[in-house]
Coordinates of C-alpha atoms and ligand atoms in Angstrom, one line a residue:
M55 CA 123.3 86.7 110.6
E56 CA 119.5 85.1 111.0
T57 CA 117.3 86.5 108.3
Y58 CA 114.1 84.8 109.3
G59 CA 113.8 83.0 106.1
I60 CA 112.8 86.4 104.3
D61 CA 114.3 85.0 100.9
I62 CA 111.9 82.1 101.0
W63 CA 108.6 83.9 101.5
S64 CA 108.9 87.4 101.0
D65 CA 109.2 87.2 97.0
D66 CA 111.2 90.2 97.5
N67 CA 108.8 92.6 98.7
F68 CA 111.0 93.5 101.9
V69 CA 114.4 93.2 102.5
I70 CA 116.8 93.6 105.5
E71 CA 119.2 96.3 105.0
D72 CA 121.2 98.2 107.8
G73 CA 119.9 95.9 110.4
V74 CA 116.1 96.8 110.0
V75 CA 113.5 95.5 107.7
K76 CA 112.9 97.8 104.6
I77 CA 109.8 97.9 102.2
N78 CA 111.6 96.9 98.9
Y79 CA 109.9 99.5 96.7
A80 CA 110.7 103.1 95.6
A81 CA 112.9 104.7 98.0
K82 CA 113.0 101.6 100.4
P83 CA 111.3 102.9 103.6
A84 CA 112.1 101.0 106.5
L85 CA 108.8 99.5 108.4
I86 CA 110.4 101.2 111.8
S87 CA 110.4 104.6 110.4
L88 CA 106.8 103.9 109.2
V89 CA 105.9 102.7 112.8
N90 CA 107.7 105.6 114.3
E91 CA 105.5 108.3 112.3
I92 CA 102.3 106.4 113.0
R93 CA 103.2 106.2 116.7
A94 CA 104.2 109.8 116.8
E95 CA 100.6 110.6 116.1
D96 CA 99.8 109.0 119.2
Y97 CA 98.4 105.7 117.9
K98 CA 99.6 103.1 120.1
G99 CA 99.2 99.4 120.3
P100 CA 99.4 96.9 117.5
L101 CA 99.0 98.3 113.9
L102 CA 98.1 96.7 110.7
L103 CA 100.1 98.3 107.6
R104 CA 98.2 97.7 104.4
F105 CA 100.4 98.0 101.2
P106 CA 98.1 98.8 97.9
H107 CA 101.4 98.7 96.0
L108 CA 101.5 94.8 96.7
I109 CA 97.8 94.2 95.8
E110 CA 98.6 95.6 92.2
K111 CA 101.9 93.5 92.2
Q112 CA 99.7 90.2 92.9
I113 CA 97.0 91.3 90.4
N114 CA 99.5 92.1 87.8
K115 CA 101.3 88.6 88.2
L116 CA 98.1 86.8 88.4
F117 CA 97.0 88.2 84.4
T118 CA 100.5 88.5 83.4
L119 CA 101.0 84.5 84.1
Y120 CA 97.6 83.4 82.0
H121 CA 98.5 85.8 79.5
N122 CA 101.7 84.3 79.0
A123 CA 100.6 81.0 79.2
I124 CA 97.5 81.8 76.4
K125 CA 100.2 83.1 74.0
E126 CA 102.5 80.3 74.7
Y127 CA 100.0 77.7 73.5
D128 CA 98.1 80.1 71.1
Y129 CA 94.9 79.3 73.3
K130 CA 91.7 80.9 71.8
G131 CA 89.7 81.3 75.1
K132 CA 90.2 84.4 77.4
F133 CA 91.3 84.6 80.8
N134 CA 89.3 86.5 83.3
A135 CA 89.4 86.8 87.3
V136 CA 87.2 87.7 90.2
F137 CA 88.5 88.5 93.9
P138 CA 86.4 86.6 96.4
L139 CA 85.0 88.6 98.9
K140 CA 85.1 86.5 101.7
V141 CA 88.9 86.7 102.0
N142 CA 88.9 90.5 102.6
Q143 CA 86.0 92.6 102.5
L144 CA 87.5 95.9 104.4
P145 CA 87.2 99.2 102.7
N146 CA 90.8 100.0 103.1
F147 CA 91.7 96.8 101.3
L148 CA 88.9 96.8 98.5
H149 CA 89.0 100.4 97.2
P150 CA 93.0 99.6 96.0
L151 CA 92.1 96.4 94.6
I152 CA 89.2 97.7 92.2
N153 CA 91.3 100.3 91.2
S154 CA 94.2 98.2 90.4
G155 CA 92.1 95.6 88.8
E156 CA 90.3 98.4 86.2
K157 CA 93.0 97.6 83.5
Y158 CA 92.4 94.1 83.6
N159 CA 88.4 94.4 84.0
Y160 CA 89.1 92.3 87.2
G161 CA 85.8 91.7 89.0
L162 CA 84.3 90.3 92.6
E163 CA 83.2 87.1 93.9
A164 CA 80.2 87.0 96.3
G165 CA 79.4 84.5 98.7
S166 CA 76.5 86.0 100.8
K167 CA 74.0 88.5 100.3
A168 CA 75.8 91.2 102.1
E169 CA 79.0 90.6 99.8
L170 CA 76.6 90.8 96.8
F171 CA 75.7 94.5 98.0
L172 CA 79.3 95.2 98.3
A173 CA 79.9 93.7 94.6
M174 CA 76.8 95.4 93.0
T175 CA 78.1 98.7 94.5
Y176 CA 81.6 98.5 93.9
N177 CA 82.5 96.4 91.0
K178 CA 83.4 98.2 87.8
I179 CA 80.0 97.8 85.2
G180 CA 80.9 95.3 83.1
A181 CA 83.9 93.4 85.1
P182 CA 82.5 90.3 86.0
I183 CA 80.6 89.1 89.2
T184 CA 80.1 85.2 90.2
V185 CA 78.1 84.6 92.9
N186 CA 78.7 81.5 95.3
G187 CA 77.6 79.8 98.4
F188 CA 73.9 78.8 99.5
K189 CA 71.2 81.3 98.1
D190 CA 67.4 81.8 99.2
K191 CA 65.0 83.3 96.5
E192 CA 65.8 86.9 98.0
M193 CA 69.7 86.5 97.1
I194 CA 68.7 85.5 93.7
H195 CA 66.5 88.1 93.4
L196 CA 69.5 90.4 94.1
A197 CA 71.2 88.8 91.2
F198 CA 68.5 89.4 88.9
I199 CA 68.4 93.2 89.9
A200 CA 72.3 93.3 89.8
K201 CA 71.9 92.0 85.5
K202 CA 69.1 95.1 85.6
M203 CA 72.1 97.3 86.7
G204 CA 74.3 96.5 83.9
H205 CA 76.5 93.9 85.8
D206 CA 78.1 91.0 84.0
I207 CA 76.7 88.5 86.9
T208 CA 76.9 84.9 86.8
V209 CA 74.9 82.8 89.6
I210 CA 76.7 79.5 90.4
I211 CA 74.2 76.7 91.2
E212 CA 75.4 74.5 94.0
G213 CA 72.0 72.6 94.2
L214 CA 69.2 71.9 91.9
N215 CA 66.4 73.8 94.4
E216 CA 68.5 76.8 93.5
L217 CA 68.3 76.4 89.9
E218 CA 64.2 75.8 90.5
T219 CA 64.4 79.3 92.4
I220 CA 66.4 80.8 89.5
L221 CA 63.3 79.5 87.1
E222 CA 60.6 80.7 89.8
V223 CA 61.8 84.3 89.6
E224 CA 62.5 84.4 86.1
E225 CA 59.1 83.4 85.8
E226 CA 57.8 86.2 88.4
T227 CA 59.7 89.0 87.3
S228 CA 60.3 91.3 84.2
L229 CA 64.0 91.6 85.1
P230 CA 66.6 89.9 82.9
T231 CA 68.0 86.8 83.6
P232 CA 71.7 86.4 85.1
S233 CA 73.9 84.0 83.6
I234 CA 74.3 80.6 85.3
G235 CA 77.2 78.2 86.3
L236 CA 76.7 74.7 87.8
R237 CA 79.3 74.1 90.2
V238 CA 80.5 70.2 89.7
R239 CA 81.2 67.7 92.8
L240 CA 84.3 66.5 91.6
F241 CA 85.5 62.8 92.1
N242 CA 88.7 64.3 92.5
S243 CA 89.4 66.1 95.6
G244 CA 91.9 68.5 96.5
S245 CA 94.8 68.8 98.8
G246 CA 96.0 70.9 101.9
A247 CA 94.1 71.6 104.9
W248 CA 91.0 72.9 103.0
A249 CA 90.5 69.8 101.1
K250 CA 86.9 69.4 101.7
S251 CA 86.0 72.4 99.7
G252 CA 85.7 70.0 96.7
G253 CA 85.5 66.2 96.3
I254 CA 82.9 63.5 96.1
D255 CA 81.7 64.1 99.9
S256 CA 81.8 68.0 99.2
K257 CA 79.8 70.7 100.9
F258 CA 79.3 72.1 97.6
G259 CA 78.1 70.8 93.9
L260 CA 76.2 68.8 91.7
S261 CA 76.7 65.3 90.8
S262 CA 76.8 64.2 87.3
T263 CA 73.1 63.1 87.7
E264 CA 72.2 66.4 89.0
I265 CA 74.0 68.2 86.1
L266 CA 71.9 66.0 83.4
E267 CA 68.6 67.0 85.3
A268 CA 69.8 70.5 85.5
F269 CA 70.4 70.7 82.0
E270 CA 66.9 68.8 81.3
M271 CA 65.3 71.7 83.5
L272 CA 66.7 74.5 81.4
E273 CA 65.5 72.6 78.1
E274 CA 62.1 72.6 79.4
K275 CA 62.0 76.0 80.0
D276 CA 64.1 76.5 76.8
L277 CA 66.6 78.6 79.0
T278 CA 69.4 76.5 78.1
D279 CA 71.0 79.9 76.8
I280 CA 71.7 81.2 80.3
L281 CA 74.1 78.4 81.1
T282 CA 77.7 80.1 80.5
M283 CA 79.6 78.5 83.2
I284 CA 81.0 75.6 84.7
H285 CA 82.5 76.0 88.2
F286 CA 84.7 74.0 90.8
H287 CA 87.2 75.1 93.8
I288 CA 89.2 72.5 95.2
G289 CA 90.1 74.0 98.2
S290 CA 92.5 76.8 99.5
S291 CA 96.5 76.8 99.3
M292 CA 97.2 73.9 97.0
S293 CA 100.4 72.7 97.6
T294 CA 100.9 70.5 94.2
I295 CA 99.2 70.9 90.9
K296 CA 98.3 67.3 90.4
P297 CA 94.6 67.7 92.4
L298 CA 94.0 70.7 90.1
K299 CA 94.9 68.9 87.1
N300 CA 92.5 66.0 87.8
A301 CA 89.9 68.6 88.7
L302 CA 90.6 70.5 85.7
K303 CA 90.0 67.0 83.2
E304 CA 87.1 66.1 85.1
S305 CA 85.3 69.4 84.5
G306 CA 86.7 70.2 81.1
H307 CA 85.1 66.8 80.3
I308 CA 81.9 67.8 81.6
Y309 CA 82.4 71.2 80.1
A310 CA 82.4 69.4 76.8
E311 CA 80.0 67.0 77.1
L312 CA 77.1 69.6 78.1
K313 CA 78.2 71.6 75.0
N314 CA 77.9 68.8 72.8
L315 CA 74.3 68.1 74.3
G316 CA 73.1 71.5 73.1
A317 CA 74.7 73.9 75.8
N318 CA 75.3 76.9 73.0
N319 CA 76.3 79.7 75.3
L320 CA 78.4 77.7 77.7
N321 CA 81.6 79.2 77.3
S322 CA 83.7 79.4 80.7
I323 CA 85.4 77.0 83.2
N324 CA 85.5 78.6 86.6
I325 CA 88.9 76.8 88.6
G326 CA 87.9 78.6 91.4
G327 CA 90.9 79.7 94.3
G328 CA 93.4 77.8 95.9
L329 CA 96.6 79.4 94.6
A330 CA 99.2 79.0 97.5
I331 CA 101.1 81.8 99.2
E332 CA 104.5 80.9 100.7
Y333 CA 104.0 81.0 104.9
S334 CA 106.9 79.1 105.7
Q335 CA 110.2 80.7 107.2
F336 CA 111.9 77.4 107.0
Q337 CA 111.3 75.8 103.4
R338 CA 109.4 75.8 100.6
T339 CA 106.3 74.1 101.2
T340 CA 104.6 75.1 97.3
Q341 CA 105.7 72.6 95.2
Y342 CA 104.9 74.3 92.0
N343 CA 106.0 77.6 89.9
L344 CA 103.3 80.3 89.1
Q345 CA 104.1 80.2 85.6
E346 CA 104.1 76.4 85.4
F347 CA 100.6 76.3 87.1
A348 CA 99.0 78.5 84.6
N349 CA 100.5 76.7 81.6
D350 CA 98.9 73.5 82.9
V351 CA 95.7 74.7 83.1
I352 CA 95.7 76.2 79.7
F353 CA 97.3 73.1 78.3
T354 CA 95.0 70.8 79.8
L355 CA 92.1 72.7 78.5
K356 CA 93.0 73.1 75.5
N357 CA 93.5 69.2 75.0
I358 CA 90.2 68.5 76.2
A359 CA 88.6 70.8 74.0
K360 CA 90.5 69.3 70.9
Q361 CA 89.9 65.8 71.9
K362 CA 86.3 66.4 72.0
G363 CA 85.7 69.0 68.9
V364 CA 84.6 72.0 71.0
D365 CA 85.5 75.8 71.3
E366 CA 88.4 76.6 73.9
P367 CA 86.6 77.8 77.1
N368 CA 87.4 81.2 78.7
I369 CA 89.1 80.9 81.9
F370 CA 88.2 82.1 85.4
T371 CA 90.0 82.1 88.5
E372 CA 88.6 83.1 92.2
S373 CA 92.0 83.3 94.0
G374 CA 91.8 85.6 96.8
R375 CA 94.6 84.3 99.3
F376 CA 97.1 84.9 96.7
I377 CA 96.1 88.3 95.7
S378 CA 95.4 89.7 99.3
A379 CA 97.9 87.9 101.6
P380 CA 101.1 89.6 101.3
S381 CA 99.2 92.9 100.9
T382 CA 99.1 93.5 105.0
V383 CA 101.7 93.2 107.6
L384 CA 100.8 93.5 111.5
I385 CA 103.0 95.2 113.6
A386 CA 103.2 93.7 117.7
P387 CA 105.0 95.8 120.1
V388 CA 106.9 93.9 122.5
L389 CA 105.8 94.9 126.1
E390 CA 107.9 92.6 128.4
L391 CA 110.6 89.8 128.4
F392 CA 109.4 87.7 131.3
S393 CA 113.4 87.1 132.6
A394 CA 113.6 90.6 132.6
E395 CA 112.6 90.7 136.5
Y396 CA 115.6 88.4 137.4
E397 CA 118.1 91.0 138.1
A398 CA 121.2 90.4 140.7
E399 CA 119.8 93.6 142.5
H400 CA 117.0 91.7 143.6
L401 CA 118.7 88.6 145.2
R402 CA 118.3 88.5 149.2
L403 CA 121.2 85.9 149.8
K404 CA 121.6 85.3 153.7
E405 CA 124.6 84.4 156.1
L406 CA 123.8 80.8 155.5
N407 CA 121.8 79.8 152.0
P408 CA 120.7 76.1 151.5
P409 CA 123.7 74.0 150.1
L410 CA 121.7 74.2 146.3
I411 CA 121.6 77.6 146.3
E412 CA 125.3 78.0 147.5
E413 CA 126.4 75.8 144.4
L414 CA 124.3 78.2 142.3
K415 CA 126.2 81.1 143.5
E416 CA 129.2 79.1 142.7
L417 CA 128.3 78.2 139.2
Y418 CA 127.1 81.9 138.5
N419 CA 130.9 82.7 139.9
D420 CA 132.9 80.3 137.9
I421 CA 131.0 80.3 134.6
N422 CA 133.2 80.5 131.5
S423 CA 132.9 79.7 127.8
K424 CA 134.2 76.1 128.1
T425 CA 131.9 75.4 131.0
A426 CA 128.7 77.5 129.8
L427 CA 126.4 74.8 128.6
E428 CA 127.2 72.2 131.3
Y429 CA 126.9 75.0 134.3
M430 CA 123.6 76.3 132.4
H431 CA 122.1 72.8 132.6
D432 CA 123.3 72.0 135.9
S433 CA 121.6 75.2 137.2
I434 CA 118.2 74.3 135.7
D435 CA 118.4 70.9 137.2
H436 CA 119.5 72.5 140.8
L437 CA 116.1 75.3 140.3
E438 CA 113.9 72.4 139.6
S439 CA 115.3 70.5 143.0
L440 CA 114.8 73.6 144.6
L441 CA 111.5 74.3 143.6
K442 CA 110.5 70.5 144.6
L443 CA 112.1 71.5 148.2
F444 CA 110.0 74.5 148.3
D445 CA 106.8 72.5 147.4
L446 CA 107.6 70.1 150.6
G447 CA 108.5 73.0 153.0
Y448 CA 112.2 72.8 153.3
I449 CA 113.3 76.2 152.0
D450 CA 111.5 79.6 151.9
L451 CA 110.2 82.2 149.8
E452 CA 113.4 84.0 150.0
D453 CA 115.4 80.8 149.0
R454 CA 113.5 80.2 146.1
S455 CA 113.6 83.8 144.8
N456 CA 117.1 83.3 145.0
A457 CA 117.1 80.3 143.0
E458 CA 114.8 81.5 140.3
I459 CA 117.1 84.9 140.1
L460 CA 120.3 82.9 140.1
T461 CA 119.3 80.6 137.4
N462 CA 118.1 83.2 135.2
L463 CA 121.4 85.2 135.6
I464 CA 123.4 81.6 135.0
I465 CA 121.3 81.1 131.6
K466 CA 121.7 84.5 130.6
K467 CA 125.6 84.6 131.1
A468 CA 125.9 81.2 129.5
I469 CA 124.0 82.6 126.4
W470 CA 126.5 85.5 126.3
L471 CA 129.3 83.5 126.5
L472 CA 128.4 80.8 124.0
E473 CA 126.9 83.9 121.7
V474 CA 130.5 85.0 121.5
D475 CA 132.4 81.7 121.3
D476 CA 130.1 79.0 119.8
F477 CA 126.8 80.8 118.3
E478 CA 125.6 77.3 116.8
E479 CA 126.0 75.5 120.0
L480 CA 123.9 78.3 121.5
K481 CA 120.9 77.6 119.0
R482 CA 121.1 73.9 119.4
I483 CA 120.5 74.2 123.3
D484 CA 117.1 72.9 124.6
N485 CA 114.2 74.9 124.4
K486 CA 114.1 75.1 128.5
I487 CA 115.6 78.4 128.5
Q488 CA 113.3 79.9 126.2
E489 CA 112.2 83.6 126.5
K490 CA 108.7 84.5 126.8
Y491 CA 108.0 87.8 124.9
L492 CA 104.6 89.6 125.7
L493 CA 103.0 91.1 122.9
N494 CA 100.7 94.2 122.9
F495 CA 97.8 92.2 120.8
S496 CA 95.7 89.5 120.6
I497 CA 96.2 86.1 118.8
F498 CA 92.6 86.0 118.5
Q499 CA 91.9 89.1 116.9
S500 CA 94.8 89.3 114.9
L501 CA 96.1 85.9 113.8
P502 CA 92.8 83.8 114.1
D503 CA 93.9 81.1 111.8
F504 CA 96.7 80.4 114.1
W505 CA 94.5 79.8 116.9
G506 CA 92.0 78.0 115.0
I507 CA 94.2 75.8 112.5
K508 CA 97.7 76.4 113.7
Q509 CA 98.6 78.4 110.5
E510 CA 102.0 79.6 110.7
F511 CA 102.8 83.3 109.7
P512 CA 106.1 84.5 108.7
V513 CA 107.3 86.5 111.9
M514 CA 110.5 88.6 112.4
P515 CA 111.7 91.5 114.1
I516 CA 111.9 94.7 112.5
T517 CA 115.1 96.0 113.9
H518 CA 118.1 94.7 115.6
L519 CA 118.8 92.6 112.3
D520 CA 122.7 93.4 112.5
K521 CA 122.8 91.4 115.8
N522 CA 122.7 87.7 116.6
P523 CA 119.1 86.6 118.1
T524 CA 119.9 84.6 121.1
R525 CA 116.7 83.8 122.8
S526 CA 114.3 80.7 121.8
A527 CA 111.2 82.6 121.9
S528 CA 107.7 82.0 123.0
L529 CA 105.3 84.7 122.4
W530 CA 102.3 85.4 124.4
D531 CA 99.6 88.0 123.8
I532 CA 97.7 90.1 126.2
T533 CA 94.4 87.9 126.4
C534 CA 93.6 86.4 129.3
D535 CA 93.7 82.9 127.6
S536 CA 96.4 80.3 127.7
D537 CA 95.8 79.7 123.8
G538 CA 97.0 83.0 123.2
E539 CA 100.3 81.9 123.0
I540 CA 102.8 81.0 120.0
E541 CA 105.2 78.1 121.3
F542 CA 108.5 77.9 120.9
N543 CA 108.9 74.6 118.2
E544 CA 112.2 73.3 118.2
D545 CA 111.6 72.0 114.5
K546 CA 110.8 75.5 113.5
P547 CA 112.7 77.7 116.1
L548 CA 112.2 81.3 116.4
Y549 CA 115.1 83.0 118.0
L550 CA 115.1 86.6 119.3
H551 CA 116.9 89.2 120.8
D552 CA 117.5 90.2 124.5
V553 CA 116.3 93.4 124.5
D554 CA 116.4 95.7 127.6
L555 CA 112.7 97.4 126.9
K556 CA 113.6 100.2 129.5
K557 CA 116.3 101.3 127.0
E558 CA 115.0 100.3 123.3
E559 CA 112.0 99.5 121.5
Y560 CA 111.5 96.2 119.9
Y561 CA 108.5 95.3 117.3
L562 CA 107.6 91.9 115.9
A563 CA 106.0 92.1 112.3
F564 CA 104.0 89.2 111.2
F565 CA 103.5 88.8 107.4
H566 CA 101.0 87.7 105.0
V567 CA 98.0 88.5 107.2
G568 CA 95.9 90.2 104.3
A569 CA 93.7 87.1 103.7
Y570 CA 91.1 86.1 105.9
Q571 CA 92.5 87.2 109.1
D572 CA 90.6 90.6 109.3
I573 CA 87.2 89.3 109.4
L574 CA 87.8 85.9 111.1
G575 CA 89.4 88.0 113.9
M576 CA 87.6 87.6 117.0
R577 CA 87.2 90.1 119.9
H578 CA 87.8 87.8 122.9
N579 CA 88.5 89.9 125.9
L580 CA 87.0 92.6 123.9
F581 CA 90.1 93.4 121.8
S582 CA 89.0 95.3 118.7
H583 CA 90.9 95.4 115.5
P584 CA 94.5 97.1 115.7
T585 CA 94.7 100.7 114.0
E586 CA 95.2 100.4 110.3
V587 CA 97.1 102.2 108.1
N588 CA 97.3 102.4 103.9
I589 CA 100.9 102.8 102.9
V590 CA 100.9 104.5 99.5
F591 CA 103.7 105.2 97.4
E592 CA 103.3 108.5 95.1
K593 CA 106.0 108.9 92.6
N594 CA 109.0 108.3 95.2
E595 CA 107.2 109.7 98.3
V596 CA 105.8 107.4 100.8
K597 CA 102.2 108.2 102.3
L598 CA 100.3 107.4 105.7
E599 CA 96.7 107.0 104.2
K600 CA 93.1 106.1 105.6
I601 CA 94.3 105.9 109.1
L602 CA 91.7 103.9 110.8
E603 CA 92.3 103.8 114.7
T604 CA 91.3 101.0 116.6
Q605 CA 88.0 101.4 118.5
K606 CA 87.4 103.2 121.6
I607 CA 86.3 101.0 124.5
I608 CA 82.8 102.6 124.8
D609 CA 82.2 101.7 121.2
I610 CA 83.1 98.2 121.5
L611 CA 80.7 98.2 124.5
E612 CA 78.1 99.6 122.2
D613 CA 79.0 97.3 119.4
I614 CA 77.6 94.4 121.7
D615 CA 74.6 96.1 122.4
Y616 CA 75.1 97.5 125.4
D617 CA 73.4 101.1 126.0
T618 CA 76.4 103.2 126.8
K619 CA 74.3 106.1 128.0
E620 CA 73.4 103.7 130.9
I621 CA 76.8 102.5 131.3
K622 CA 78.1 106.3 131.4
S623 CA 75.2 107.5 133.9
I624 CA 75.7 104.3 136.3
L625 CA 79.3 105.2 136.9
K626 CA 78.5 108.7 137.1
Q627 CA 76.0 108.2 140.1
R628 CA 78.6 106.1 141.6
L629 CA 81.6 108.4 141.2
D630 CA 82.3 112.1 142.1
K631 CA 82.8 114.6 139.1
N632 CA 86.3 114.5 139.0
T633 CA 87.1 110.8 139.2
Y634 CA 84.1 110.3 136.7
S635 CA 85.6 112.9 134.1
I636 CA 88.9 110.8 134.5
L637 CA 87.0 107.7 134.0
K638 CA 85.1 108.9 130.8
S639 CA 88.1 109.9 129.1
Y640 CA 89.5 106.3 129.5
L641 CA 86.2 105.1 128.1
D642 CA 87.4 106.5 125.3
Q643 CA 90.7 105.1 125.0
N644 CA 91.2 101.7 123.3
S645 CA 91.6 98.4 125.1
Y646 CA 95.4 97.7 124.2
L647 CA 98.2 98.3 126.8
K648 CA 100.0 101.6 126.8
T649 CA 103.6 101.6 128.4
A650 CA 106.4 104.0 126.7
W651 CA 106.9 101.4 124.1
S652 CA 103.4 100.2 123.6
Ligands
PLP825 C1 86.9 80.9 99.1 C2 86.7 80.9 97.8 C3 87.7 81.2 97.3 C4 88.9 81.4 97.4 O1 89.9 80.8 97.6 P1 91.5 81.0 98.0 O2 92.3 79.8 98.5 O3 91.6 82.2 98.9 O4 92.1 81.4 96.6 C5 87.4 80.9 95.5 N1 86.3 80.4 95.1 C6 85.4 79.8 96.2 C7 84.3 79.5 95.8 C8 85.5 80.0 97.3 O5 84.8 79.4 98.2

């Protein structure tokens, strides 16, 4: 049976049992029963299911890995972690994260003023805050205010001008000065799709000359004590450990050199984010084991400290994708299978049909399990010839319709025969016979990284898993954009079930969508975020919490700055009272499609 690589990517968070996907936790509820429960309350369209227990699991995992490694190597520094807000800033995600992190003193990382406001408000006092990204005087002033609020805040300097501004604000105000870190521009760059976050030509960080200058600037003002951290971030989704090890050595030596120059309070190395999540359904792409990863970090830093005779530094990490990606699952209802319209009852065969149509009829009547593959390919060839004949004017529209229906019927029959007799052969047959599945969602809104950088996400149906999937599938969203498609890929084939949507429902789940997708998502065609729900386990009970419905059409229009009163009054003027009142109720609905199963 097809398992959609669940053993590769799901980390035991989800399992297939009784033909459905279940959450591998507590009483193991099935995704389909949660979906049905939510939809029974009249929430239609795509759904985002968030699982706070999976946020907690990842946080526990991260801290356990490093605590193990620290113990193993008798390391003297402490382990600290912050969550980078840019990876997911939404309240339904952030509140559970803060709760689960409290016991570890887990903090937040901010990369913009708005994110810093969130950190200042929701971070537990005493848990660390780090501030990255480009900063102006106002943002630096905010950091001073956060320090006054009692936050343990470290401003990471990306350029010397930022340090100048800090020294300026320090002189101008009576507020306490936050700690600072220096982001180093590494010679050893990262790996993976986001490698340009690190490296010598990186957008971020100080060169070695600038680091020395920065230290001199601090010495001049007698402020070397505010320097506590060295920071680097080599990019997201590291697939091997090697680049990190190189970066650790480089920054470890910078740390030690600065300590020996007299940076007395320098005590931490912040290794940024980049811990990978397995997105592939076909083979493991992450070439390291997480414990090995943490051990390498501790071991490398321990050696450098020993070699240079300095204290073993505290370690900070800012992994975001690793913490948040598994926590969210997108559910998209299938609206339509494109071949469903090709039914025998729609045939309009004539007394006298073109010879190729007659041949298609014969293929359809004679096909058996031995001839299935051959007849299917013949029928596709015939269809191609008939379409050419249509373009040349030799056959009419009825003939063309008959050709399309017969070919699709032959394909379906061949698939059925092969499924029974030679399923492996069926899986090998070419992608000419793929089925198009229309999904009630927007790729631009819900999987923007697929659109932007062809990021794969694990995808599978949440039911029917006790049956063989027989259709090579391409997935279409409901935007009017030809990029709103996940094409069938022969190297990474997706097979789905042949379902009759008039009789049964069929949902696809996309996993690991909890990192970056929510905020990167765009409202192409004015499709807004899906309805989202937190799935919370209390003892053995599962509860739906914090249901946040997708936006109404009228609210989306208001969001893009239309005067909604004007919209309503113009529509009202142009219609009679009754029709207008119907229209008004439509404005209060969302943009996603509504059908029995949608
Ligand atoms: C984006 C970012 C992170 C998070 O990276 P992940 O790959 O999601 O772990 C951490 N630190 C900095 C400075 C970042 O810019």
